[in-house]
PDB file of C-alpha atoms in Angstrom:
ATOM      1  CA  MET A   1       6.762   1.924 -28.665  1.00 81.00           C
ATOM      2  CA  THR A   2       3.231   3.196 -28.013  1.00 95.00           C
ATOM      3  CA  HIS A   3       2.515   5.057 -24.795  1.00 98.00           C
ATOM      4  CA  LYS A   4      -1.064   4.611 -23.567  1.00 98.00           C
ATOM      5  CA  ILE A   5      -2.078   7.712 -21.655  1.00 98.00           C
ATOM      6  CA  ILE A   6      -5.008   9.177 -19.776  1.00 99.00           C
ATOM      7  CA  LEU A   7      -4.669  12.948 -19.957  1.00 99.00           C
ATOM      8  CA  ASP A   8      -6.077  14.733 -16.915  1.00 99.00           C
ATOM      9  CA  THR A   9      -6.579  18.376 -17.870  1.00 98.00           C
ATOM     10  CA  ASP A  10      -8.345  21.673 -17.151  1.00 98.00           C
ATOM     11  CA  PRO A  11      -8.839  22.532 -20.825  1.00 98.00           C
ATOM     12  CA  GLY A  12      -7.485  25.977 -21.352  1.00 98.00           C
ATOM     13  CA  ILE A  13      -5.249  27.234 -24.135  1.00 98.00           C
ATOM     14  CA  ASP A  14      -1.991  25.358 -23.500  1.00 98.00           C
ATOM     15  CA  ASP A  15      -4.048  22.305 -22.520  1.00 98.00           C
ATOM     16  CA  ALA A  16      -5.534  22.358 -26.041  1.00 98.00           C
ATOM     17  CA  MET A  17      -1.993  22.508 -27.421  1.00 98.00           C
ATOM     18  CA  ALA A  18      -1.115  19.448 -25.321  1.00 98.00           C
ATOM     19  CA  ILE A  19      -4.275  17.515 -26.226  1.00 98.00           C
ATOM     20  CA  LEU A  20      -3.583  17.967 -29.944  1.00 98.00           C
ATOM     21  CA  PHE A  21       0.080  16.994 -29.425  1.00 98.00           C
ATOM     22  CA  ALA A  22      -0.962  13.755 -27.714  1.00 98.00           C
ATOM     23  CA  GLU A  23      -3.559  12.966 -30.365  1.00 98.00           C
ATOM     24  CA  ALA A  24      -1.167  13.778 -33.208  1.00 98.00           C
ATOM     25  CA  HIS A  25       1.926  11.821 -32.183  1.00 98.00           C
ATOM     26  CA  PRO A  26       2.013   8.236 -33.505  1.00 97.00           C
ATOM     27  CA  GLY A  27       3.812   7.048 -30.383  1.00 98.00           C
ATOM     28  CA  VAL A  28       0.946   8.074 -28.096  1.00 98.00           C
ATOM     29  CA  GLU A  29      -2.417   6.376 -27.721  1.00 98.00           C
ATOM     30  CA  LEU A  30      -4.733   8.888 -26.077  1.00 98.00           C
ATOM     31  CA  LEU A  31      -7.174   6.637 -24.237  1.00 98.00           C
ATOM     32  CA  ALA A  32      -9.113   9.332 -22.414  1.00 98.00           C
ATOM     33  CA  ILE A  33      -9.313  12.985 -21.505  1.00 99.00           C
ATOM     34  CA  THR A  34     -10.408  13.482 -17.901  1.00 99.00           C
ATOM     35  CA  THR A  35     -11.341  16.994 -16.868  1.00 98.00           C
ATOM     36  CA  VAL A  36     -10.802  19.029 -13.717  1.00 98.00           C
ATOM     37  CA  PHE A  37     -11.516  22.588 -12.600  1.00 98.00           C
ATOM     38  CA  GLY A  38      -8.705  25.122 -13.021  1.00 98.00           C
ATOM     39  CA  ASN A  39      -8.201  27.215 -16.127  1.00 98.00           C
ATOM     40  CA  ALA A  40     -11.967  27.039 -16.686  1.00 98.00           C
ATOM     41  CA  THR A  41     -15.003  25.853 -14.759  1.00 98.00           C
ATOM     42  CA  ILE A  42     -15.588  22.118 -14.883  1.00 98.00           C
ATOM     43  CA  GLU A  43     -18.584  22.699 -17.170  1.00 97.00           C
ATOM     44  CA  ASP A  44     -16.592  24.789 -19.669  1.00 97.00           C
ATOM     45  CA  GLY A  45     -13.541  22.524 -19.458  1.00 98.00           C
ATOM     46  CA  THR A  46     -15.582  19.388 -20.104  1.00 98.00           C
ATOM     47  CA  ARG A  47     -17.372  21.022 -23.023  1.00 98.00           C
ATOM     48  CA  ASN A  48     -13.994  22.123 -24.431  1.00 98.00           C
ATOM     49  CA  ALA A  49     -12.719  18.537 -24.207  1.00 98.00           C
ATOM     50  CA  LEU A  50     -15.808  17.093 -25.877  1.00 98.00           C
ATOM     51  CA  TRP A  51     -15.652  19.749 -28.598  1.00 98.00           C
ATOM     52  CA  LEU A  52     -12.005  18.951 -29.402  1.00 98.00           C
ATOM     53  CA  LYS A  53     -12.819  15.227 -29.413  1.00 98.00           C
ATOM     54  CA  GLU A  54     -15.563  15.776 -31.984  1.00 97.00           C
ATOM     55  CA  LYS A  55     -13.704  18.418 -34.000  1.00 97.00           C
ATOM     56  CA  TYR A  56     -10.744  16.059 -34.567  1.00 97.00           C
ATOM     57  CA  ALA A  57     -12.624  12.720 -34.492  1.00 97.00           C
ATOM     58  CA  MET A  58     -10.667  11.492 -31.491  1.00 98.00           C
ATOM     59  CA  LYS A  59     -11.326   8.007 -30.177  1.00 98.00           C
ATOM     60  CA  ALA A  60     -10.510   9.082 -26.616  1.00 98.00           C
ATOM     61  CA  ASP A  61     -13.212   8.921 -23.982  1.00 98.00           C
ATOM     62  CA  VAL A  62     -14.007  12.050 -21.989  1.00 98.00           C
ATOM     63  CA  ALA A  63     -14.785  11.828 -18.263  1.00 98.00           C
ATOM     64  CA  LYS A  64     -15.839  14.756 -16.108  1.00 98.00           C
ATOM     65  CA  GLY A  65     -13.938  15.261 -12.884  1.00 98.00           C
ATOM     66  CA  ALA A  66     -13.702  17.416  -9.782  1.00 98.00           C
ATOM     67  CA  ASP A  67     -15.220  20.885  -9.714  1.00 98.00           C
ATOM     68  CA  ARG A  68     -13.389  22.109  -6.603  1.00 98.00           C
ATOM     69  CA  PRO A  69     -10.316  21.438  -4.434  1.00 98.00           C
ATOM     70  CA  LEU A  70     -10.251  18.810  -1.714  1.00 98.00           C
ATOM     71  CA  ARG A  71     -10.035  21.305   1.135  1.00 97.00           C
ATOM     72  CA  ARG A  72      -8.965  24.851   0.301  1.00 97.00           C
ATOM     73  CA  PRO A  73     -11.458  27.496  -0.898  1.00 95.00           C
ATOM     74  CA  PRO A  74     -11.581  27.567  -4.726  1.00 96.00           C
ATOM     75  CA  VAL A  75      -9.547  30.353  -6.327  1.00 95.00           C
ATOM     76  CA  GLY A  76     -11.765  30.429  -9.424  1.00 95.00           C
ATOM     77  CA  PRO A  77     -10.987  29.948 -13.125  1.00 96.00           C
ATOM     78  CA  THR A  78      -7.987  31.792 -14.597  1.00 94.00           C
ATOM     79  CA  THR A  79      -9.968  33.920 -16.992  1.00 95.00           C
ATOM     80  CA  ILE A  80      -7.228  36.555 -17.148  1.00 94.00           C
ATOM     81  CA  VAL A  81      -4.961  33.985 -18.855  1.00 95.00           C
ATOM     82  CA  HIS A  82      -7.399  31.684 -20.685  1.00 97.00           C
ATOM     83  CA  GLY A  83     -10.476  33.830 -21.284  1.00 96.00           C
ATOM     84  CA  GLU A  84     -14.051  33.527 -20.091  1.00 95.00           C
ATOM     85  CA  HIS A  85     -14.562  29.919 -21.215  1.00 97.00           C
ATOM     86  CA  GLY A  86     -10.983  28.589 -21.393  1.00 97.00           C
ATOM     87  CA  PHE A  87     -10.091  28.888 -25.069  1.00 98.00           C
ATOM     88  CA  GLY A  88      -9.449  32.624 -25.235  1.00 97.00           C
ATOM     89  CA  ASP A  89     -11.029  34.179 -28.312  1.00 96.00           C
ATOM     90  CA  VAL A  90     -12.232  30.773 -29.563  1.00 97.00           C
ATOM     91  CA  GLU A  91     -15.671  29.631 -28.453  1.00 93.00           C
ATOM     92  CA  ALA A  92     -16.245  25.878 -28.382  1.00 95.00           C
ATOM     93  CA  GLY A  93     -19.387  25.094 -30.351  1.00 90.00           C
ATOM     94  CA  ALA A  94     -22.238  22.783 -29.500  1.00 92.00           C
ATOM     95  CA  VAL A  95     -21.310  19.190 -28.728  1.00 96.00           C
ATOM     96  CA  ARG A  96     -23.326  16.089 -29.512  1.00 95.00           C
ATOM     97  CA  GLY A  97     -21.678  13.609 -27.188  1.00 94.00           C
ATOM     98  CA  CYS A  98     -21.718  13.252 -23.415  1.00 96.00           C
ATOM     99  CA  PRO A  99     -18.935  12.384 -21.013  1.00 98.00           C
ATOM    100  CA  ASP A 100     -18.534   8.905 -19.611  1.00 98.00           C
ATOM    101  CA  PRO A 101     -21.037   8.384 -16.765  1.00 98.00           C
ATOM    102  CA  ARG A 102     -18.252   7.667 -14.288  1.00 98.00           C
ATOM    103  CA  PRO A 103     -16.458  10.482 -12.448  1.00 98.00           C
ATOM    104  CA  ALA A 104     -12.903  11.013 -13.644  1.00 98.00           C
ATOM    105  CA  TRP A 105     -11.290   9.354 -10.615  1.00 98.00           C
ATOM    106  CA  GLN A 106     -13.413   6.229 -11.168  1.00 98.00           C
ATOM    107  CA  TYR A 107     -12.617   6.158 -14.883  1.00 98.00           C
ATOM    108  CA  MET A 108      -8.870   6.362 -14.101  1.00 98.00           C
ATOM    109  CA  ALA A 109      -8.996   3.664 -11.468  1.00 98.00           C
ATOM    110  CA  ASP A 110     -11.049   1.291 -13.628  1.00 98.00           C
ATOM    111  CA  ALA A 111      -8.789   1.792 -16.653  1.00 98.00           C
ATOM    112  CA  VAL A 112      -5.561   1.278 -14.724  1.00 98.00           C
ATOM    113  CA  LYS A 113      -6.876  -1.862 -12.996  1.00 98.00           C
ATOM    114  CA  ALA A 114      -8.018  -3.269 -16.337  1.00 98.00           C
ATOM    115  CA  ALA A 115      -4.562  -2.801 -17.919  1.00 98.00           C
ATOM    116  CA  PRO A 116      -1.931  -3.158 -15.185  1.00 98.00           C
ATOM    117  CA  GLY A 117       1.477  -1.735 -16.031  1.00 98.00           C
ATOM    118  CA  GLU A 118       0.301  -0.224 -19.316  1.00 98.00           C
ATOM    119  CA  ILE A 119      -1.188   3.212 -18.633  1.00 98.00           C
ATOM    120  CA  THR A 120       0.583   6.501 -17.917  1.00 98.00           C
ATOM    121  CA  LEU A 121      -1.446   9.146 -16.126  1.00 99.00           C
ATOM    122  CA  VAL A 122      -0.501  12.596 -17.420  1.00 99.00           C
ATOM    123  CA  ALA A 123      -1.860  15.436 -15.293  1.00 99.00           C
ATOM    124  CA  ILE A 124      -1.671  19.000 -16.586  1.00 98.00           C
ATOM    125  CA  GLY A 125      -4.203  20.632 -14.242  1.00 98.00           C
ATOM    126  CA  PRO A 126      -4.873  20.613 -10.487  1.00 98.00           C
ATOM    127  CA  LEU A 127      -4.304  17.144  -9.056  1.00 99.00           C
ATOM    128  CA  THR A 128      -7.699  16.632  -7.408  1.00 98.00           C
ATOM    129  CA  ASN A 129      -8.809  13.748  -9.641  1.00 99.00           C
ATOM    130  CA  LEU A 130      -5.593  11.829  -9.034  1.00 99.00           C
ATOM    131  CA  ALA A 131      -5.870  12.366  -5.281  1.00 98.00           C
ATOM    132  CA  LEU A 132      -9.460  11.082  -5.335  1.00 98.00           C
ATOM    133  CA  ALA A 133      -8.371   8.028  -7.329  1.00 98.00           C
ATOM    134  CA  LEU A 134      -5.709   7.328  -4.707  1.00 98.00           C
ATOM    135  CA  GLU A 135      -8.262   7.713  -1.920  1.00 98.00           C
ATOM    136  CA  HIS A 136     -10.815   5.374  -3.459  1.00 98.00           C
ATOM    137  CA  ALA A 137      -8.460   2.882  -5.155  1.00 98.00           C
ATOM    138  CA  PRO A 138      -5.035   3.020  -3.434  1.00 98.00           C
ATOM    139  CA  GLU A 139      -3.972  -0.163  -5.218  1.00 98.00           C
ATOM    140  CA  ILE A 140      -3.471   1.788  -8.446  1.00 98.00           C
ATOM    141  CA  THR A 141      -0.054   2.935  -7.197  1.00 98.00           C
ATOM    142  CA  GLY A 142       1.264  -0.502  -8.106  1.00 98.00           C
ATOM    143  CA  LEU A 143      -0.634  -0.728 -11.386  1.00 98.00           C
ATOM    144  CA  VAL A 144       0.201   2.469 -13.279  1.00 98.00           C
ATOM    145  CA  ARG A 145       3.095   2.532 -15.663  1.00 98.00           C
ATOM    146  CA  GLN A 146       4.029   6.010 -14.454  1.00 98.00           C
ATOM    147  CA  VAL A 147       2.558   9.400 -13.560  1.00 99.00           C
ATOM    148  CA  VAL A 148       3.711  12.595 -15.279  1.00 99.00           C
ATOM    149  CA  VAL A 149       2.656  15.942 -13.805  1.00 99.00           C
ATOM    150  CA  MET A 150       2.984  19.418 -15.248  1.00 98.00           C
ATOM    151  CA  GLY A 151       3.097  21.538 -12.129  1.00 98.00           C
ATOM    152  CA  GLY A 152       5.210  22.990  -9.395  1.00 98.00           C
ATOM    153  CA  ALA A 153       8.313  25.152  -9.260  1.00 98.00           C
ATOM    154  CA  PHE A 154      11.527  24.329  -7.424  1.00 98.00           C
ATOM    155  CA  GLY A 155      13.674  27.435  -7.933  1.00 98.00           C
ATOM    156  CA  VAL A 156      15.851  25.869 -10.633  1.00 98.00           C
ATOM    157  CA  ASN A 157      16.829  28.161 -13.517  1.00 96.00           C
ATOM    158  CA  GLY A 158      15.386  31.036 -11.476  1.00 96.00           C
ATOM    159  CA  HIS A 159      11.773  29.813 -11.714  1.00 97.00           C
ATOM    160  CA  ARG A 160       9.866  29.901  -8.413  1.00 96.00           C
ATOM    161  CA  GLY A 161       6.162  30.560  -9.038  1.00 97.00           C
ATOM    162  CA  ASN A 162       3.649  32.106 -11.413  1.00 96.00           C
ATOM    163  CA  VAL A 163       0.573  32.801  -9.270  1.00 97.00           C
ATOM    164  CA  THR A 164       2.406  33.621  -6.036  1.00 98.00           C
ATOM    165  CA  PRO A 165       6.127  34.269  -5.518  1.00 98.00           C
ATOM    166  CA  TYR A 166       6.575  30.556  -4.721  1.00 98.00           C
ATOM    167  CA  ALA A 167       3.616  28.631  -6.168  1.00 98.00           C
ATOM    168  CA  GLU A 168       2.711  27.368  -9.618  1.00 98.00           C
ATOM    169  CA  ALA A 169      -0.969  27.550 -10.605  1.00 98.00           C
ATOM    170  CA  ASN A 170      -1.877  23.834 -10.792  1.00 98.00           C
ATOM    171  CA  ILE A 171      -0.406  23.120  -7.362  1.00 98.00           C
ATOM    172  CA  HIS A 172      -1.779  26.325  -5.822  1.00 98.00           C
ATOM    173  CA  ASP A 173      -5.296  25.375  -6.974  1.00 98.00           C
ATOM    174  CA  ASP A 174      -5.248  22.235  -4.800  1.00 98.00           C
ATOM    175  CA  PRO A 175      -2.086  21.889  -2.683  1.00 98.00           C
ATOM    176  CA  GLU A 176      -3.581  19.155  -0.485  1.00 98.00           C
ATOM    177  CA  ALA A 177      -4.203  16.980  -3.536  1.00 99.00           C
ATOM    178  CA  ALA A 178      -0.710  17.678  -4.868  1.00 99.00           C
ATOM    179  CA  ASP A 179       0.936  16.642  -1.591  1.00 98.00           C
ATOM    180  CA  ARG A 180      -1.012  13.367  -1.625  1.00 98.00           C
ATOM    181  CA  VAL A 181      -0.072  12.669  -5.237  1.00 99.00           C
ATOM    182  CA  PHE A 182       3.614  13.536  -4.787  1.00 99.00           C
ATOM    183  CA  THR A 183       3.993  11.393  -1.645  1.00 98.00           C
ATOM    184  CA  ALA A 184       2.173   8.363  -3.060  1.00 98.00           C
ATOM    185  CA  ASP A 185       4.220   5.224  -3.671  1.00 98.00           C
ATOM    186  CA  TRP A 186       4.170   5.293  -7.468  1.00 98.00           C
ATOM    187  CA  PRO A 187       6.718   6.296 -10.144  1.00 98.00           C
ATOM    188  CA  LEU A 188       6.185  10.003 -10.752  1.00 98.00           C
ATOM    189  CA  VAL A 189       7.894  12.699 -12.817  1.00 99.00           C
ATOM    190  CA  ILE A 190       7.247  16.404 -12.247  1.00 99.00           C
ATOM    191  CA  ILE A 191       7.718  18.715 -15.221  1.00 99.00           C
ATOM    192  CA  GLY A 192       7.446  22.119 -13.575  1.00 98.00           C
ATOM    193  CA  LEU A 193       8.194  25.751 -14.329  1.00 98.00           C
ATOM    194  CA  ASP A 194      11.890  24.998 -13.908  1.00 98.00           C
ATOM    195  CA  VAL A 195      11.803  23.494 -17.408  1.00 98.00           C
ATOM    196  CA  THR A 196       8.521  24.638 -18.968  1.00 98.00           C
ATOM    197  CA  GLN A 197       9.614  28.267 -18.746  1.00 98.00           C
ATOM    198  CA  GLN A 198      12.854  27.373 -20.537  1.00 98.00           C
ATOM    199  CA  SER A 199      10.915  26.678 -23.764  1.00 98.00           C
ATOM    200  CA  VAL A 200       8.973  29.329 -25.705  1.00 98.00           C
ATOM    201  CA  PHE A 201       6.468  29.185 -28.527  1.00 98.00           C
ATOM    202  CA  SER A 202       7.418  32.512 -30.086  1.00 98.00           C
ATOM    203  CA  GLY A 203       5.020  34.547 -32.185  1.00 98.00           C
ATOM    204  CA  ALA A 204       7.025  33.574 -35.265  1.00 98.00           C
ATOM    205  CA  TYR A 205       6.939  29.878 -34.292  1.00 98.00           C
ATOM    206  CA  LEU A 206       3.146  29.974 -33.971  1.00 98.00           C
ATOM    207  CA  ASP A 207       2.845  31.866 -37.271  1.00 98.00           C
ATOM    208  CA  ALA A 208       4.828  29.094 -38.955  1.00 98.00           C
ATOM    209  CA  LEU A 209       2.578  26.431 -37.398  1.00 98.00           C
ATOM    210  CA  ARG A 210      -0.442  28.263 -38.781  1.00 98.00           C
ATOM    211  CA  ASP A 211       1.097  28.237 -42.243  1.00 98.00           C
ATOM    212  CA  ASP A 212       2.598  24.736 -42.238  1.00 98.00           C
ATOM    213  CA  ALA A 213       0.467  22.451 -40.020  1.00 98.00           C
ATOM    214  CA  GLY A 214      -2.895  22.528 -41.767  1.00 97.00           C
ATOM    215  CA  GLU A 215      -6.117  23.047 -39.825  1.00 97.00           C
ATOM    216  CA  PRO A 216      -4.583  22.028 -36.447  1.00 98.00           C
ATOM    217  CA  GLY A 217      -1.890  24.664 -36.914  1.00 98.00           C
ATOM    218  CA  ARG A 218      -4.517  27.278 -37.691  1.00 98.00           C
ATOM    219  CA  PHE A 219      -6.507  26.275 -34.614  1.00 98.00           C
ATOM    220  CA  ILE A 220      -3.442  26.522 -32.371  1.00 98.00           C
ATOM    221  CA  TRP A 221      -2.708  29.967 -33.826  1.00 98.00           C
ATOM    222  CA  ASP A 222      -6.304  31.100 -33.269  1.00 98.00           C
ATOM    223  CA  VAL A 223      -6.534  29.828 -29.700  1.00 98.00           C
ATOM    224  CA  SER A 224      -3.136  31.340 -28.810  1.00 98.00           C
ATOM    225  CA  ARG A 225      -4.099  34.951 -29.604  1.00 98.00           C
ATOM    226  CA  TYR A 226      -5.629  35.646 -26.178  1.00 97.00           C
ATOM    227  CA  TYR A 227      -2.737  33.834 -24.459  1.00 96.00           C
ATOM    228  CA  LEU A 228      -0.113  35.883 -26.279  1.00 97.00           C
ATOM    229  CA  ARG A 229      -1.844  39.131 -25.386  1.00 97.00           C
ATOM    230  CA  PHE A 230      -1.604  38.101 -21.728  1.00 96.00           C
ATOM    231  CA  TYR A 231       2.097  37.281 -22.040  1.00 97.00           C
ATOM    232  CA  SER A 232       2.767  40.528 -23.862  1.00 97.00           C
ATOM    233  CA  SER A 233       0.945  42.663 -21.303  1.00 96.00           C
ATOM    234  CA  ARG A 234       2.385  40.910 -18.228  1.00 92.00           C
ATOM    235  CA  ILE A 235       6.005  40.188 -19.134  1.00 92.00           C
ATOM    236  CA  GLY A 236       6.538  41.801 -22.521  1.00 96.00           C
ATOM    237  CA  MET A 237       7.063  38.467 -24.286  1.00 96.00           C
ATOM    238  CA  ASP A 238       6.138  37.866 -27.923  1.00 97.00           C
ATOM    239  CA  GLY A 239       5.192  34.252 -27.367  1.00 98.00           C
ATOM    240  CA  CYS A 240       4.269  31.910 -24.535  1.00 98.00           C
ATOM    241  CA  HIS A 241       5.977  29.366 -22.326  1.00 98.00           C
ATOM    242  CA  VAL A 242       5.533  25.716 -23.282  1.00 98.00           C
ATOM    243  CA  HIS A 243       3.819  24.465 -20.131  1.00 98.00           C
ATOM    244  CA  ASP A 244       1.378  21.606 -20.736  1.00 98.00           C
ATOM    245  CA  PRO A 245       2.844  20.320 -24.027  1.00 98.00           C
ATOM    246  CA  SER A 246       6.129  19.730 -22.163  1.00 98.00           C
ATOM    247  CA  ALA A 247       4.503  16.915 -20.166  1.00 99.00           C
ATOM    248  CA  ILE A 248       3.519  15.183 -23.404  1.00 98.00           C
ATOM    249  CA  ALA A 249       7.022  15.755 -24.765  1.00 98.00           C
ATOM    250  CA  TYR A 250       8.431  13.971 -21.708  1.00 98.00           C
ATOM    251  CA  VAL A 251       6.222  10.932 -22.347  1.00 98.00           C
ATOM    252  CA  ILE A 252       7.319  10.803 -25.985  1.00 98.00           C
ATOM    253  CA  ASP A 253      11.049  11.410 -25.408  1.00 98.00           C
ATOM    254  CA  PRO A 254      12.290  11.467 -21.785  1.00 98.00           C
ATOM    255  CA  ALA A 255      15.837  12.112 -23.038  1.00 98.00           C
ATOM    256  CA  LEU A 256      14.819  15.715 -23.715  1.00 98.00           C
ATOM    257  CA  PHE A 257      14.886  16.334 -19.964  1.00 98.00           C
ATOM    258  CA  THR A 258      17.388  16.139 -17.136  1.00 98.00           C
ATOM    259  CA  LEU A 259      15.816  14.948 -13.887  1.00 98.00           C
ATOM    260  CA  ARG A 260      16.702  15.231 -10.203  1.00 98.00           C
ATOM    261  CA  ASP A 261      15.630  12.594  -7.681  1.00 98.00           C
ATOM    262  CA  GLY A 262      14.207  13.111  -4.208  1.00 98.00           C
ATOM    263  CA  PRO A 263      10.955  13.127  -2.234  1.00 98.00           C
ATOM    264  CA  VAL A 264       8.658  16.123  -2.737  1.00 98.00           C
ATOM    265  CA  ARG A 265       6.295  17.874  -0.336  1.00 98.00           C
ATOM    266  CA  VAL A 266       3.816  20.710  -0.819  1.00 98.00           C
ATOM    267  CA  VAL A 267       3.003  23.555   1.560  1.00 98.00           C
ATOM    268  CA  THR A 268      -0.746  23.322   2.211  1.00 98.00           C
ATOM    269  CA  GLU A 269      -1.486  26.501   4.153  1.00 97.00           C
ATOM    270  CA  GLY A 270      -0.218  29.976   4.946  1.00 97.00           C
ATOM    271  CA  PRO A 271       1.452  32.553   2.679  1.00 98.00           C
ATOM    272  CA  ALA A 272       3.562  29.888   0.922  1.00 98.00           C
ATOM    273  CA  ILE A 273       0.567  27.673   0.095  1.00 98.00           C
ATOM    274  CA  GLY A 274       1.283  25.642  -3.036  1.00 98.00           C
ATOM    275  CA  HIS A 275       5.084  25.872  -2.704  1.00 98.00           C
ATOM    276  CA  THR A 276       6.772  22.639  -3.847  1.00 98.00           C
ATOM    277  CA  LEU A 277       9.939  21.488  -2.081  1.00 98.00           C
ATOM    278  CA  GLN A 278      12.201  18.565  -3.004  1.00 98.00           C
ATOM    279  CA  LYS A 279      14.742  17.016  -0.667  1.00 98.00           C
ATOM    280  CA  PHE A 280      17.559  15.954  -2.963  1.00 96.00           C
ATOM    281  CA  ASP A 281      20.769  16.065  -0.891  1.00 92.00           C
ATOM    282  CA  GLY A 282      20.440  12.776   1.038  1.00 86.00           C
ATOM    283  CA  ARG A 283      21.260  14.378   4.390  1.00 92.00           C
ATOM    284  CA  ARG A 284      19.706  13.118   7.619  1.00 92.00           C
ATOM    285  CA  HIS A 285      17.814  15.491   9.873  1.00 94.00           C
ATOM    286  CA  PRO A 286      16.319  15.062  13.362  1.00 96.00           C
ATOM    287  CA  HIS A 287      12.979  16.324  12.024  1.00 97.00           C
ATOM    288  CA  ASP A 288      12.301  15.283   8.444  1.00 96.00           C
ATOM    289  CA  GLU A 289       8.847  15.175   6.855  1.00 97.00           C
ATOM    290  CA  TRP A 290      10.392  14.024   3.544  1.00 97.00           C
ATOM    291  CA  ALA A 291      12.399  10.993   4.714  1.00 95.00           C
ATOM    292  CA  ASP A 292       9.592   8.433   4.768  1.00 95.00           C
ATOM    293  CA  TYR A 293       8.415   9.069   1.219  1.00 97.00           C
ATOM    294  CA  ARG A 294       9.440   7.699  -2.131  1.00 97.00           C
ATOM    295  CA  ALA A 295      11.947   9.685  -4.191  1.00 98.00           C
ATOM    296  CA  GLN A 296      10.250  11.262  -7.184  1.00 98.00           C
ATOM    297  CA  ARG A 297      11.846  12.815 -10.263  1.00 98.00           C
ATOM    298  CA  VAL A 298      11.816  16.542 -11.005  1.00 98.00           C
ATOM    299  CA  GLY A 299      12.777  18.142 -14.310  1.00 98.00           C
ATOM    300  CA  VAL A 300      15.712  20.554 -13.940  1.00 98.00           C
ATOM    301  CA  ALA A 301      16.870  21.047 -17.560  1.00 98.00           C
ATOM    302  CA  VAL A 302      15.424  20.629 -21.047  1.00 98.00           C
ATOM    303  CA  ASP A 303      16.690  20.560 -24.627  1.00 98.00           C
ATOM    304  CA  ASP A 304      14.280  23.280 -25.675  1.00 98.00           C
ATOM    305  CA  GLY A 305      15.353  23.316 -29.319  1.00 98.00           C
ATOM    306  CA  ALA A 306      14.658  19.615 -29.708  1.00 98.00           C
ATOM    307  CA  LEU A 307      11.336  19.925 -27.874  1.00 98.00           C
ATOM    308  CA  LEU A 308      10.175  22.738 -30.168  1.00 98.00           C
ATOM    309  CA  ALA A 309      11.258  20.756 -33.225  1.00 98.00           C
ATOM    310  CA  LEU A 310       9.378  17.672 -31.975  1.00 98.00           C
ATOM    311  CA  TYR A 311       6.159  19.616 -31.460  1.00 98.00           C
ATOM    312  CA  ARG A 312       6.396  21.358 -34.814  1.00 98.00           C
ATOM    313  CA  GLN A 313       7.103  18.200 -36.832  1.00 98.00           C
ATOM    314  CA  THR A 314       4.369  16.248 -35.039  1.00 98.00           C
ATOM    315  CA  LEU A 315       1.748  18.893 -35.855  1.00 98.00           C
ATOM    316  CA  ILE A 316       2.944  19.271 -39.457  1.00 98.00           C
ATOM    317  CA  ASP A 317       2.751  15.504 -40.048  1.00 98.00           C
ATOM    318  CA  TRP A 318      -0.712  15.325 -38.482  1.00 98.00           C
ATOM    319  CA  GLY A 319      -1.855  18.412 -40.325  1.00 96.00           C
ATOM    320  CA  ARG A 320      -1.423  16.602 -43.642  1.00 94.00           C
ATOM    321  CA  SER A 321      -4.528  14.584 -42.743  1.00 91.00           C
ATOM    322  CA  HIS A 322      -6.354  17.749 -41.651  1.00 89.00           C
ATOM    323  CA  PRO A 323      -5.720  20.222 -44.483  1.00 84.00           C
TER     324      PRO A 323
END
């Protein structure tokens, strides 16, 4: 079965790992890469996407998206994690092509309306583009196949936040957009820190990819150097968590994950801004700002060994055509 996806991304280091994963797997048809601010500025992120498209001869379109949140003041690109231009020590070269003339939200809406029931939106950056698509074309909620989001943290497995004590970066960057996306009436799966921090690309794992997966493996090793220095300096880890590639892994093989059902809301102001909260117990309350919204699915466990094996084998098989 082929999964047609539009990948909405803020192309930083783990985004590049996810983009290559989606392009490499034979069960995924990467229709487009839409860009959003976040790990890098929208200009750098869009250039990174176009550069990867040309470097690996991808058929995917590229569409440029939002450069700021819907409402909150921008927090700025995460240069401490992803480097000055998003790819750490790797500098994207000159690009020949241009993005699609439509803004990302328009590209998404047009594509979904043209192929009802066929397209999965996979978002691995702030959710501003998806929120704008909902605002301008609300009918897409009934036309997408599903929405898969890498973002959020729900306190499962001890994981609560990575940019504040209770907020994950993608949601913190635009909590208003996230709340709109999570409360929309469409089938949505959230792959958050609760599971992405359960999987690790160790230094040895990345070394083996470099040696065994051809040019893509070497690129992933090169782009991960800056990332691993951050992880080493901040938490003493020789490796990195598998954030964005986990969303692609879910699309390919949902059985890798255990999910929990219930409506989700996002705190949009104050010290807990960006905190994601799921009501999953079914209890009734006299005041309940969750009750009127669709139950969404949140990842609470992952078969990390199988996920790592899937990523490795996919890149090795693809690397044979990119020696």
